[in-house]
Coordinates of C-alpha atoms in Angstrom, one line a residue:
Chain A
M456 CA 7.5 23.1 -64.3
G457 CA 11.3 23.3 -65.8
A458 CA 12.7 24.6 -62.5
R459 CA 11.1 21.8 -60.7
K460 CA 12.7 19.2 -62.5
N461 CA 16.4 20.2 -61.7
G462 CA 18.6 18.9 -58.9
F463 CA 18.2 22.0 -56.7
Y464 CA 14.4 22.3 -56.2
P465 CA 13.7 18.7 -54.6
V466 CA 16.4 19.1 -52.1
M467 CA 15.2 22.7 -51.1
L468 CA 11.6 21.4 -50.9
L469 CA 12.9 18.5 -48.6
T470 CA 14.7 20.9 -46.4
L471 CA 11.9 23.3 -46.1
I472 CA 9.6 20.4 -45.3
V473 CA 12.0 19.3 -42.6
F474 CA 12.3 22.9 -41.0
I475 CA 8.6 23.1 -40.9
S476 CA 8.4 19.8 -39.3
I477 CA 11.1 20.9 -36.5
V478 CA 9.2 24.2 -35.9
A479 CA 5.9 22.3 -35.4
L480 CA 7.3 19.8 -33.2
T481 CA 9.1 22.4 -31.2
L482 CA 5.8 24.1 -30.6
T483 CA 3.7 21.0 -29.8
N484 CA 6.7 20.2 -27.4
A485 CA 6.7 23.6 -25.7
V486 CA 2.6 23.4 -25.2
T487 CA 2.7 19.3 -23.9
K488 CA 6.2 19.6 -22.1
D489 CA 4.9 20.5 -18.7
K490 CA 1.6 18.5 -19.1
I491 CA 3.7 15.5 -19.5
E492 CA 5.9 16.2 -16.6
L493 CA 3.0 16.8 -14.3
A494 CA 1.3 13.4 -15.5
K495 CA 4.1 11.6 -14.5
K496 CA 4.2 13.3 -11.1
D497 CA 0.5 12.9 -10.6
E498 CA 0.9 9.2 -11.4
I499 CA 3.3 8.7 -8.5
A500 CA 1.2 10.9 -6.2
E501 CA -1.8 8.7 -7.0
M502 CA 0.0 5.6 -6.4
L503 CA 1.4 7.0 -3.1
I504 CA -2.0 8.0 -1.7
T505 CA -3.2 4.5 -2.3
L506 CA -0.4 3.2 -0.1
F507 CA -0.6 6.0 2.7
P508 CA -4.2 6.8 2.8
K509 CA -3.6 9.6 5.6
M510 CA -1.1 11.4 3.4
E511 CA -1.7 15.0 3.0
G512 CA 1.1 15.7 0.9
F513 CA 4.8 14.5 0.0
T514 CA 8.3 15.6 -0.4
Y515 CA 10.9 14.3 -2.9
D516 CA 14.3 13.9 -1.6
E517 CA 16.6 14.3 -4.5
K518 CA 19.8 13.3 -2.9
S519 CA 18.6 10.0 -1.3
D520 CA 15.7 9.5 -4.2
L521 CA 12.9 8.9 -1.4
Y522 CA 9.3 10.1 -1.4
I523 CA 8.3 11.0 2.1
P524 CA 4.3 11.0 2.4
L525 CA 3.6 13.7 5.2
A526 CA 0.4 14.1 7.3
E527 CA 0.6 17.1 9.6
Q528 CA 4.1 17.8 8.8
Q529 CA 4.9 14.2 10.0
P530 CA 6.6 11.7 7.8
L531 CA 4.1 8.3 7.4
G532 CA 7.0 6.1 6.0
Y533 CA 9.2 6.2 3.1
A534 CA 8.5 5.2 -0.5
F535 CA 11.0 4.7 -3.7
M536 CA 11.2 3.1 -7.1
A537 CA 12.0 -0.3 -7.9
E538 CA 12.8 -1.7 -11.3
K539 CA 13.3 -5.2 -12.6
S540 CA 12.9 -7.0 -15.9
G541 CA 10.2 -9.2 -16.4
Y542 CA 8.9 -11.2 -19.2
G543 CA 8.1 -8.5 -21.6
G544 CA 10.5 -5.7 -20.2
A545 CA 11.2 -3.4 -17.5
I546 CA 8.7 -3.5 -14.5
S547 CA 8.6 -0.5 -12.2
I548 CA 7.6 -0.7 -9.0
L549 CA 6.8 1.8 -6.2
V550 CA 7.8 0.2 -2.6
G551 CA 6.3 1.8 0.7
L552 CA 7.8 1.4 3.9
E553 CA 6.5 2.0 7.3
P554 CA 8.8 4.3 9.7
D555 CA 10.1 1.0 11.2
T556 CA 10.9 -0.3 7.7
T557 CA 8.8 -3.3 7.4
L558 CA 6.9 -3.3 4.1
R559 CA 3.9 -1.1 3.5
G560 CA 2.7 -2.5 0.3
I561 CA 3.9 -2.1 -3.2
R562 CA 2.1 -0.5 -6.4
I563 CA 3.2 -1.3 -10.2
I564 CA 3.9 1.8 -12.0
S565 CA 4.3 0.3 -15.3
Q566 CA 4.8 -3.1 -16.8
Q567 CA 4.8 -4.7 -20.2
E568 CA 3.9 -8.3 -19.1
T569 CA 1.6 -10.3 -21.2
P570 CA -2.0 -9.3 -20.8
G571 CA -4.1 -11.7 -18.8
L572 CA -1.1 -13.6 -17.4
G573 CA 1.8 -11.4 -16.2
S574 CA -0.1 -8.3 -16.2
R575 CA -2.0 -9.5 -13.2
I576 CA 0.9 -8.6 -11.0
A577 CA -0.9 -5.1 -10.8
E578 CA -4.1 -6.8 -9.6
S579 CA -5.0 -6.4 -6.1
F580 CA -5.2 -10.0 -5.2
F581 CA -1.2 -10.2 -5.9
L582 CA -0.5 -6.8 -4.3
Q583 CA -2.4 -7.6 -1.1
Q584 CA 0.1 -10.2 -0.2
F585 CA 2.9 -7.7 0.5
P586 CA 1.9 -5.5 3.5
G587 CA 3.3 -6.3 6.8
L588 CA 6.2 -8.6 5.4
A589 CA 9.8 -8.4 6.6
V590 CA 12.6 -8.0 4.0
D591 CA 13.6 -11.7 4.0
D592 CA 10.0 -13.0 3.4
V593 CA 9.7 -11.0 0.3
E594 CA 10.3 -14.4 -1.5
L595 CA 8.0 -17.0 -3.5
T596 CA 6.3 -19.4 -1.5
R597 CA 8.0 -22.5 -3.5
K598 CA 11.5 -20.8 -2.3
G599 CA 10.5 -20.3 1.4
G600 CA 9.1 -16.9 1.3
E601 CA 5.5 -15.5 1.9
V602 CA 4.3 -14.5 -1.5
D603 CA 2.2 -16.8 -3.8
A604 CA 3.1 -16.5 -7.5
I605 CA 0.3 -15.9 -10.2
T606 CA -0.7 -19.1 -11.8
G607 CA 1.1 -19.2 -15.2
A608 CA 3.1 -16.1 -14.5
T609 CA 6.0 -17.5 -12.3
I610 CA 8.3 -15.1 -14.2
S611 CA 6.6 -11.8 -13.8
S612 CA 5.8 -12.8 -10.4
S613 CA 9.2 -13.6 -9.5
A614 CA 10.5 -10.4 -11.0
V615 CA 8.3 -8.3 -8.9
V616 CA 9.6 -10.3 -5.7
E617 CA 13.4 -10.2 -6.6
G618 CA 13.0 -6.3 -7.5
V619 CA 11.2 -5.4 -4.5
R620 CA 13.6 -7.2 -2.1
K621 CA 16.5 -6.1 -3.7
A622 CA 15.3 -2.5 -3.8
I623 CA 14.7 -2.8 0.0
L624 CA 17.9 -4.1 0.9
D625 CA 19.9 -1.6 -1.5
K626 CA 17.9 1.3 0.2
L627 CA 18.3 0.2 3.8
N628 CA 22.1 -0.3 3.2
Q629 CA 22.2 3.3 1.4
L630 CA 20.5 4.7 4.5
R631 CA 22.8 3.1 7.0
R632 CA 25.8 4.5 5.0
E633 CA 24.6 8.0 5.0
T634 CA 23.6 8.1 8.8
Chain B
M1227 CA -21.1 15.3 -53.7
H1228 CA -21.5 11.7 -55.5
S1229 CA -17.7 11.0 -55.5
F1230 CA -17.1 12.0 -51.9
T1231 CA -19.7 9.4 -50.5
K1232 CA -18.2 6.7 -52.9
N1233 CA -14.8 7.5 -51.8
F1234 CA -16.0 7.3 -48.1
L1235 CA -18.0 4.4 -48.4
K1236 CA -15.0 2.0 -50.2
G1237 CA -12.9 1.8 -47.3
I1238 CA -15.7 0.7 -44.7
I1239 CA -16.3 -2.8 -46.3
R1240 CA -15.2 -3.2 -50.2
S1241 CA -11.5 -2.1 -49.3
N1242 CA -11.5 -2.4 -45.8
P1243 CA -7.8 -1.9 -44.8
T1244 CA -7.7 -4.6 -42.1
F1245 CA -9.9 -7.5 -43.4
I1246 CA -9.7 -7.1 -47.3
L1247 CA -6.5 -5.2 -48.0
L1248 CA -4.7 -7.1 -45.0
L1249 CA -2.9 -4.0 -44.4
G1250 CA -1.5 -2.3 -41.1
L1251 CA -2.3 -5.1 -38.9
C1252 CA 0.7 -4.8 -36.3
P1253 CA -1.5 -2.3 -34.4
T1254 CA -4.8 -4.2 -34.8
L1255 CA -3.4 -7.1 -33.5
A1256 CA -1.1 -5.7 -31.0
V1257 CA -3.2 -3.5 -28.9
S1258 CA -6.8 -5.1 -29.5
T1259 CA -6.2 -6.9 -25.8
S1260 CA -9.2 -4.4 -24.7
L1261 CA -11.8 -2.1 -25.7
D1262 CA -10.2 1.0 -24.4
N1263 CA -7.1 0.5 -26.2
A1264 CA -8.8 -0.2 -29.5
V1265 CA -10.8 2.8 -29.4
G1266 CA -7.7 5.2 -28.5
M1267 CA -5.7 3.4 -31.3
A1268 CA -8.6 3.9 -33.9
A1269 CA -8.9 7.6 -32.8
A1270 CA -5.1 8.1 -33.1
F1271 CA -4.8 6.3 -36.5
T1272 CA -7.7 8.1 -37.7
S1273 CA -6.5 11.6 -36.9
V1274 CA -2.9 10.8 -38.6
L1275 CA -4.6 9.5 -41.6
L1276 CA -6.8 12.4 -42.1
A1277 CA -4.4 15.2 -41.3
S1278 CA -1.8 13.5 -43.7
N1279 CA -4.5 12.9 -46.4
I1280 CA -5.2 16.6 -46.4
I1281 CA -1.7 17.9 -46.3
I1282 CA -0.5 15.8 -48.9
S1283 CA -3.2 16.6 -51.4
L1284 CA -2.7 20.2 -50.8
I1285 CA 1.1 19.8 -51.6
R1286 CA 0.7 17.2 -54.3
N1287 CA 1.4 19.3 -57.2
Y1288 CA 4.5 20.7 -55.7
V1289 CA 6.3 17.5 -54.8
P1290 CA 8.6 16.0 -57.3
I1291 CA 8.5 12.1 -57.7
R1292 CA 11.8 11.6 -56.7
V1293 CA 11.6 13.0 -53.3
R1294 CA 7.8 12.0 -53.0
I1295 CA 8.4 9.1 -50.2
P1296 CA 10.7 11.1 -47.9
V1297 CA 8.5 14.0 -48.0
F1298 CA 5.4 12.1 -47.0
I1299 CA 7.6 10.1 -44.4
V1300 CA 8.5 13.4 -42.9
I1301 CA 5.0 14.8 -42.9
I1302 CA 3.6 11.4 -41.3
A1303 CA 6.5 11.1 -38.7
T1304 CA 5.6 14.8 -37.7
L1305 CA 1.8 14.2 -37.3
V1306 CA 2.5 10.9 -35.4
T1307 CA 4.7 12.6 -33.0
I1308 CA 2.0 15.8 -32.3
V1309 CA -0.6 13.0 -31.7
D1310 CA 1.9 11.1 -29.4
L1311 CA 2.9 14.0 -27.5
I1312 CA -0.8 15.1 -27.0
L1313 CA -1.8 11.7 -25.8
Q1314 CA 1.3 11.6 -23.2
G1315 CA 0.3 15.0 -21.9
F1316 CA -3.6 14.7 -21.6
I1317 CA -4.5 11.1 -21.6
P1318 CA -1.2 9.6 -20.2
A1319 CA -3.2 6.2 -19.0
L1320 CA -4.2 5.4 -22.6
S1321 CA -0.7 6.6 -24.0
K1322 CA 1.1 4.0 -21.7
S1323 CA -0.9 1.3 -22.5
L1324 CA -0.3 1.8 -26.2
G1325 CA 3.2 2.5 -25.6
M1326 CA 5.4 2.4 -28.6
Y1327 CA 2.6 1.2 -31.0
I1328 CA 1.5 5.0 -31.3
P1329 CA 5.1 6.2 -32.6
L1330 CA 5.0 3.2 -35.0
I1331 CA 1.8 4.4 -36.6
V1332 CA 4.6 6.1 -38.7
V1333 CA 5.2 2.8 -40.5
N1334 CA 1.7 1.7 -40.8
C1335 CA 1.4 0.6 -44.5
I1336 CA -2.1 2.1 -44.7
I1337 CA -1.1 5.8 -44.1
L1338 CA 1.7 5.8 -46.3
G1339 CA -0.3 3.6 -48.9
R1340 CA -3.1 6.0 -48.9
A1341 CA -0.7 8.8 -49.3
E1342 CA 0.9 7.3 -52.3
A1343 CA -2.1 5.7 -53.8
F1344 CA -4.8 8.4 -53.4
A1345 CA -3.7 11.7 -51.7
S1346 CA -0.7 12.4 -54.2
K1347 CA -3.2 11.9 -57.1
D1348 CA -6.7 13.1 -56.0
N1349 CA -8.1 16.5 -54.6
T1350 CA -8.5 17.5 -50.8
T1351 CA -12.3 16.9 -50.8
N1352 CA -12.0 13.3 -52.1
S1353 CA -8.7 12.7 -49.9
I1354 CA -10.7 13.7 -46.8
A1355 CA -13.5 11.2 -48.0
D1356 CA -10.8 8.5 -48.5
A1357 CA -9.1 9.2 -45.0
L1358 CA -12.5 9.1 -43.2
G1359 CA -13.8 6.1 -44.8
M1360 CA -10.4 4.2 -44.3
G1361 CA -10.4 5.3 -40.6
V1362 CA -13.8 4.1 -39.9
G1363 CA -12.9 0.8 -41.7
F1364 CA -9.8 0.5 -39.5
A1365 CA -12.0 1.3 -36.5
W1366 CA -14.7 -1.1 -36.8
A1367 CA -12.2 -3.9 -37.4
I1368 CA -9.8 -3.1 -34.4
V1369 CA -13.1 -2.7 -32.2
L1370 CA -14.7 -6.0 -33.3
I1371 CA -11.6 -7.9 -32.7
S1372 CA -10.8 -6.3 -29.2
L1373 CA -14.5 -7.0 -28.3
I1374 CA -14.1 -10.7 -29.2
R1375 CA -10.7 -10.7 -27.2
Q1376 CA -11.8 -8.8 -24.1
L1377 CA -15.4 -10.9 -23.8
L1378 CA -13.8 -14.2 -24.2
G1379 CA -10.5 -13.3 -22.5
T1380 CA -11.7 -11.7 -19.4
G1381 CA -15.1 -12.8 -19.3
A1382 CA -16.5 -9.1 -18.8
L1383 CA -16.9 -6.0 -20.8
D1384 CA -15.2 -2.6 -19.4
L1385 CA -15.1 0.6 -21.1
F1386 CA -13.0 3.4 -19.8
G1387 CA -13.1 1.9 -16.2
H1388 CA -17.1 1.6 -16.3
H1389 CA -17.8 -2.1 -15.9
L1390 CA -20.6 -2.9 -18.5
F1391 CA -21.3 -6.6 -18.0
T1392 CA -20.2 -10.0 -17.4
V1393 CA -20.7 -13.0 -19.5
P1394 CA -22.6 -15.6 -17.8
G1395 CA -20.2 -18.7 -16.8
L1396 CA -17.0 -16.9 -18.3
G1397 CA -16.4 -14.3 -15.5
D1398 CA -14.8 -16.8 -13.4
N1399 CA -13.0 -18.8 -15.8
P1400 CA -12.2 -16.6 -18.8
V1401 CA -10.5 -18.1 -22.0
T1402 CA -7.1 -16.3 -21.1
I1403 CA -5.6 -17.6 -24.5
F1404 CA -7.9 -14.7 -26.2
L1405 CA -5.6 -12.0 -24.2
L1406 CA -2.5 -13.5 -25.3
P1407 CA -0.7 -12.8 -28.3
M1408 CA -1.8 -16.0 -30.3
G1409 CA -5.5 -15.2 -29.2
A1410 CA -5.2 -12.1 -31.9
F1411 CA -4.1 -14.3 -34.9
F1412 CA -6.9 -17.0 -33.8
A1413 CA -9.5 -14.3 -33.8
I1414 CA -8.5 -12.6 -37.0
G1415 CA -8.2 -16.1 -38.9
V1416 CA -11.6 -17.2 -38.0
L1417 CA -13.2 -13.8 -38.7
L1418 CA -11.4 -13.8 -42.2
A1419 CA -13.0 -17.2 -42.7
L1420 CA -16.1 -16.0 -41.6
F1421 CA -16.2 -13.0 -43.9
R1422 CA -15.3 -15.4 -46.8
W1423 CA -17.7 -18.1 -45.9
M1424 CA -20.4 -15.2 -46.1
G1425 CA -19.2 -14.5 -49.5
V1426 CA -17.0 -11.5 -49.1
S1427 CA -13.6 -11.8 -51.1
T1428 CA -10.8 -11.1 -48.8
G1429 CA -7.7 -10.1 -50.3
E1430 CA -4.7 -12.2 -51.4
Chain C
M315 CA 28.0 -11.8 -20.5
S316 CA 25.3 -13.7 -19.2
N317 CA 23.0 -10.8 -19.6
L318 CA 23.7 -10.3 -23.2
I319 CA 23.1 -14.0 -23.7
A320 CA 19.6 -13.5 -21.9
I321 CA 18.8 -10.5 -23.9
F322 CA 19.7 -12.3 -27.2
F323 CA 17.6 -15.3 -26.5
G324 CA 14.9 -13.2 -24.8
M325 CA 14.6 -11.2 -28.1
A326 CA 14.7 -13.9 -30.3
L327 CA 12.4 -16.5 -28.9
V328 CA 10.5 -15.0 -25.8
N329 CA 9.6 -11.8 -27.0
N330 CA 9.4 -12.7 -30.5
M331 CA 9.2 -9.8 -32.9
V332 CA 6.4 -11.4 -34.9
L333 CA 4.7 -13.8 -32.7
V334 CA 4.5 -11.6 -29.7
K335 CA 5.2 -8.0 -30.4
F336 CA 3.4 -8.1 -33.8
L337 CA 5.9 -6.3 -35.7
G338 CA 6.8 -6.9 -39.1
L339 CA 3.4 -8.9 -40.0
C340 CA 3.4 -7.6 -43.5
P341 CA 6.4 -9.5 -44.6
F342 CA 5.5 -12.5 -42.4
F343 CA 2.3 -13.0 -44.3
G344 CA 3.6 -11.8 -47.7
V345 CA 7.0 -13.2 -48.1
S346 CA 6.5 -16.4 -46.4
K347 CA 5.1 -18.6 -49.3
K348 CA 8.6 -19.8 -50.6
L349 CA 11.4 -20.8 -48.4
K350 CA 14.1 -19.1 -50.5
S351 CA 12.5 -15.4 -50.6
A352 CA 12.0 -15.6 -46.8
L353 CA 15.4 -16.4 -45.9
S354 CA 16.5 -13.6 -48.0
M355 CA 14.0 -11.4 -46.5
G356 CA 15.0 -12.6 -43.2
I357 CA 18.7 -11.9 -43.8
A358 CA 18.0 -8.4 -45.3
V359 CA 16.0 -7.4 -42.1
L360 CA 18.4 -8.7 -39.6
L361 CA 21.1 -6.5 -41.5
V362 CA 19.2 -3.4 -41.4
M363 CA 18.1 -3.9 -38.1
V364 CA 21.8 -4.2 -36.5
V365 CA 22.9 -1.3 -38.6
A366 CA 19.9 0.7 -37.8
S367 CA 20.5 0.1 -33.9
V368 CA 24.1 0.8 -34.3
V369 CA 23.3 4.2 -35.8
T370 CA 20.3 5.4 -33.9
W371 CA 21.6 4.5 -30.3
P372 CA 24.6 7.2 -30.7
I373 CA 22.2 9.7 -32.2
F374 CA 19.6 9.3 -29.4
H375 CA 22.1 9.3 -26.9
F376 CA 24.7 11.9 -27.7
L377 CA 22.6 14.3 -29.8
L378 CA 18.7 14.3 -28.8
V379 CA 19.1 13.7 -25.1
P380 CA 22.0 16.6 -24.5
Y381 CA 20.1 19.0 -26.5
N382 CA 16.6 17.9 -24.8
V383 CA 15.1 16.8 -28.1
E384 CA 13.9 13.5 -27.4
F385 CA 10.6 14.2 -28.7
M386 CA 12.1 14.4 -32.2
R387 CA 13.0 10.6 -31.9
T388 CA 10.4 9.4 -34.3
V389 CA 11.0 11.6 -37.3
I390 CA 14.8 11.2 -36.9
F391 CA 14.7 7.4 -36.8
I392 CA 12.8 7.0 -39.5
L393 CA 14.6 9.4 -41.7
V394 CA 17.9 7.6 -40.6
I395 CA 16.3 4.1 -41.4
A396 CA 15.1 5.3 -44.6
S397 CA 18.8 6.7 -45.6
L398 CA 20.5 3.7 -44.4
V399 CA 18.2 1.3 -46.4
Q400 CA 19.3 3.3 -49.2
I401 CA 22.9 3.3 -48.9
I402 CA 22.8 -0.5 -48.1
E403 CA 21.2 -1.0 -51.4
M404 CA 23.7 1.1 -53.2
T405 CA 26.6 -0.6 -51.7
I406 CA 25.4 -4.1 -52.1
K407 CA 24.8 -3.3 -55.7
R408 CA 28.1 -2.1 -56.6
T409 CA 29.9 -4.7 -54.5
N410 CA 28.0 -8.2 -54.7
L411 CA 25.5 -8.5 -57.8
T412 CA 24.5 -12.0 -56.7
L413 CA 23.7 -10.7 -53.1
Y414 CA 21.8 -7.8 -54.8
N415 CA 19.7 -10.1 -56.8
A416 CA 18.9 -12.2 -53.7
L417 CA 18.0 -9.3 -51.4
G418 CA 17.6 -6.3 -54.0
I419 CA 13.7 -6.3 -54.3
Y420 CA 13.2 -7.0 -50.6
L421 CA 15.4 -3.9 -49.2
P422 CA 13.0 -0.7 -50.2
L423 CA 10.1 -2.8 -48.2
I424 CA 12.2 -2.7 -45.3
T425 CA 12.0 1.1 -44.8
T426 CA 8.1 0.8 -43.7
N427 CA 8.9 -2.6 -41.8
C428 CA 7.7 -2.0 -38.1
A429 CA 10.0 -4.2 -36.8
V430 CA 13.2 -2.4 -37.9
L431 CA 11.8 1.0 -36.3
G432 CA 10.4 -1.1 -33.4
I433 CA 13.7 -2.6 -32.5
T434 CA 15.5 0.9 -32.4
F435 CA 12.4 2.1 -30.2
I436 CA 12.9 -0.8 -27.9
N437 CA 16.7 -0.1 -27.4
I438 CA 15.7 3.2 -26.2
D439 CA 12.8 2.4 -24.0
Q440 CA 14.3 -0.5 -22.3
A441 CA 17.5 1.7 -21.8
Y442 CA 19.9 -0.8 -23.2
T443 CA 23.7 0.0 -23.5
F444 CA 25.4 0.0 -26.7
P445 CA 26.5 -3.4 -26.8
E446 CA 23.3 -4.5 -25.7
S447 CA 21.1 -2.7 -28.1
I448 CA 23.2 -4.4 -30.8
I449 CA 22.8 -7.7 -29.3
A450 CA 18.9 -7.1 -28.9
A451 CA 19.1 -6.3 -32.8
L452 CA 20.9 -9.5 -33.5
G453 CA 18.5 -11.2 -31.4
A454 CA 15.3 -9.8 -32.9
G455 CA 16.5 -10.1 -36.4
A456 CA 17.5 -13.6 -36.0
G457 CA 14.0 -14.4 -34.0
F458 CA 12.4 -12.7 -37.2
T459 CA 14.4 -14.9 -39.7
L460 CA 13.5 -18.0 -37.8
V461 CA 10.0 -17.6 -37.7
L462 CA 9.8 -16.5 -41.3
I463 CA 11.7 -19.9 -42.2
I464 CA 9.3 -22.0 -40.5
M465 CA 6.3 -20.4 -41.5
S466 CA 7.4 -20.6 -45.1
G467 CA 8.2 -24.3 -44.7
I468 CA 4.6 -24.8 -43.1
R469 CA 3.0 -23.0 -45.8
E470 CA 4.8 -24.8 -48.7
R471 CA 3.2 -27.8 -47.3
L472 CA 0.0 -26.3 -46.6
D473 CA -0.7 -25.5 -50.2
M474 CA -0.8 -29.2 -50.6
A475 CA -3.2 -29.6 -47.7
D476 CA -6.8 -29.4 -47.9
P477 CA -8.3 -27.1 -45.0
P478 CA -12.2 -26.1 -45.1
L479 CA -12.7 -23.9 -48.4
A480 CA -13.1 -20.6 -46.3
F481 CA -10.1 -21.0 -44.4
K482 CA -8.0 -21.7 -47.5
G483 CA -4.9 -19.1 -48.0
T484 CA -4.7 -16.3 -45.5
P485 CA -7.2 -17.5 -42.8
I486 CA -5.3 -20.8 -42.3
A487 CA -1.8 -18.9 -42.3
F488 CA -3.3 -17.0 -39.4
I489 CA -4.3 -20.1 -37.7
T490 CA -1.0 -21.7 -38.3
A491 CA 0.8 -18.3 -36.8
M492 CA -1.4 -19.0 -33.6
L493 CA 0.0 -22.5 -33.3
L494 CA 3.6 -21.3 -33.8
G495 CA 3.0 -18.7 -31.2
L496 CA 1.9 -21.2 -28.7
C497 CA 4.9 -23.3 -29.5
F498 CA 7.1 -20.5 -28.8
L499 CA 5.1 -19.5 -25.5
A500 CA 7.2 -22.5 -23.9
F501 CA 10.2 -20.6 -24.5
G502 CA 9.4 -18.4 -21.7
G503 CA 10.8 -20.8 -19.2
I504 CA 14.4 -20.2 -20.6
I505 CA 14.7 -16.8 -19.1
G506 CA 13.1 -17.6 -15.9

């Protein structure tokens, strides 16, 4: 017991424990890393399919940050991510456009809005208002647009609308500059 | 075997971590908005508690008092990260809805509390019993609260994507306030009063 | 600038640590019986939150990200917070004994306060910049202190009130927290 009382032993022990911890975590990370990446990709792919049901696969263009859903090698439209801060934090939204750049639809990838109120932005009764809108109509009805806000969740609704509109405008500008 | 049963049972009612000791309330209230989340959190919490109690009871005689807390924290944090990574990789939907409350299990007072008060003083068998008992105690508390909140707040009961049933009359007009944060305070406040009224002494 | 103000009030009032995020409930119910101790606890948490954010943000962005070891976040952050609390405690003890007597017993409790670890996670998850994360920590700490003070004021009066026997003590404190949360819900409008 004598050795355990002196200053050296506790430090050694703590170092050893930290070392074991690092090894254990590195191993777990090595096992789960690919799975986690895959889960993230799957999530976007699943959402893409609900936007473009005819899709057979998709490509991702890193330079323009666009997802291009394909059927028989032909693009069905474009999709990209939009982000906007809502009530409880960042909301990330997948925006789908038709080839003629009208809105195909949107899907909520992640959000931390209040359950039961703001979180309803991910439900279909809200999302189904978006398909077919022109960019300028993506605005809440009380501000002259075409989207009805969710009762009791104006902030979350308006965050989605603002985020989507801004993302489409930015993306169109960016594509115009590139071509 | 007698002490095993005794140590197992005490966490379920007599020293229930949630309702009697009032410990580790953060996850209990934060993620109890749906039954899915409650079950997921209970499973994650119990795995970490069980593993930490086993490891700490095994090394308890080699850890000097001066570095006890840092050693325990590193062990618990490692276990929590492992659970977090596994959830992210294999059940991404659950991992997303539990969010930062999974890594926050590290600072859950119950786990460090059990390590300090039990596993660092008792043998491995008893520590396993203690962890399982506390785990079950935590699980039924969080599941009960989430049941109340989901039933009243959405007017229906769903589990892992299966719709179980709709409450008559509530389905179209749910009491949304139960899903809001304050609904959690209300639910646990009324439950505590109910237990006390039934004669259980809830902790002060 | 307006962005920083929005973050501050968003953290302090709209996404209040205690009432909305359920972080730091143990001190909220444990140390809110007397106004004086509530104030000391609140300030101690505010202090540790800001220092922890200042230290963990660079560690994450300049150490963990470049080496691809973001998964070490939880372990590193909790160790950093535990050491910081120790250092702050020793510094205060040496420099200001009055302050130490006021805050001393609360400091060790803060290591396992989920609000502190929580704010460092929020800073990373919300992708805040360095100044933003400091403001977020200030806001979160201020919001925590505010509800702790309000709660202690209510509870001092509650001691003299006469609720149904079964509700006396903790249950009525939870109901009070619920009503407080309802009041704070109204702050939602200010970031709209």
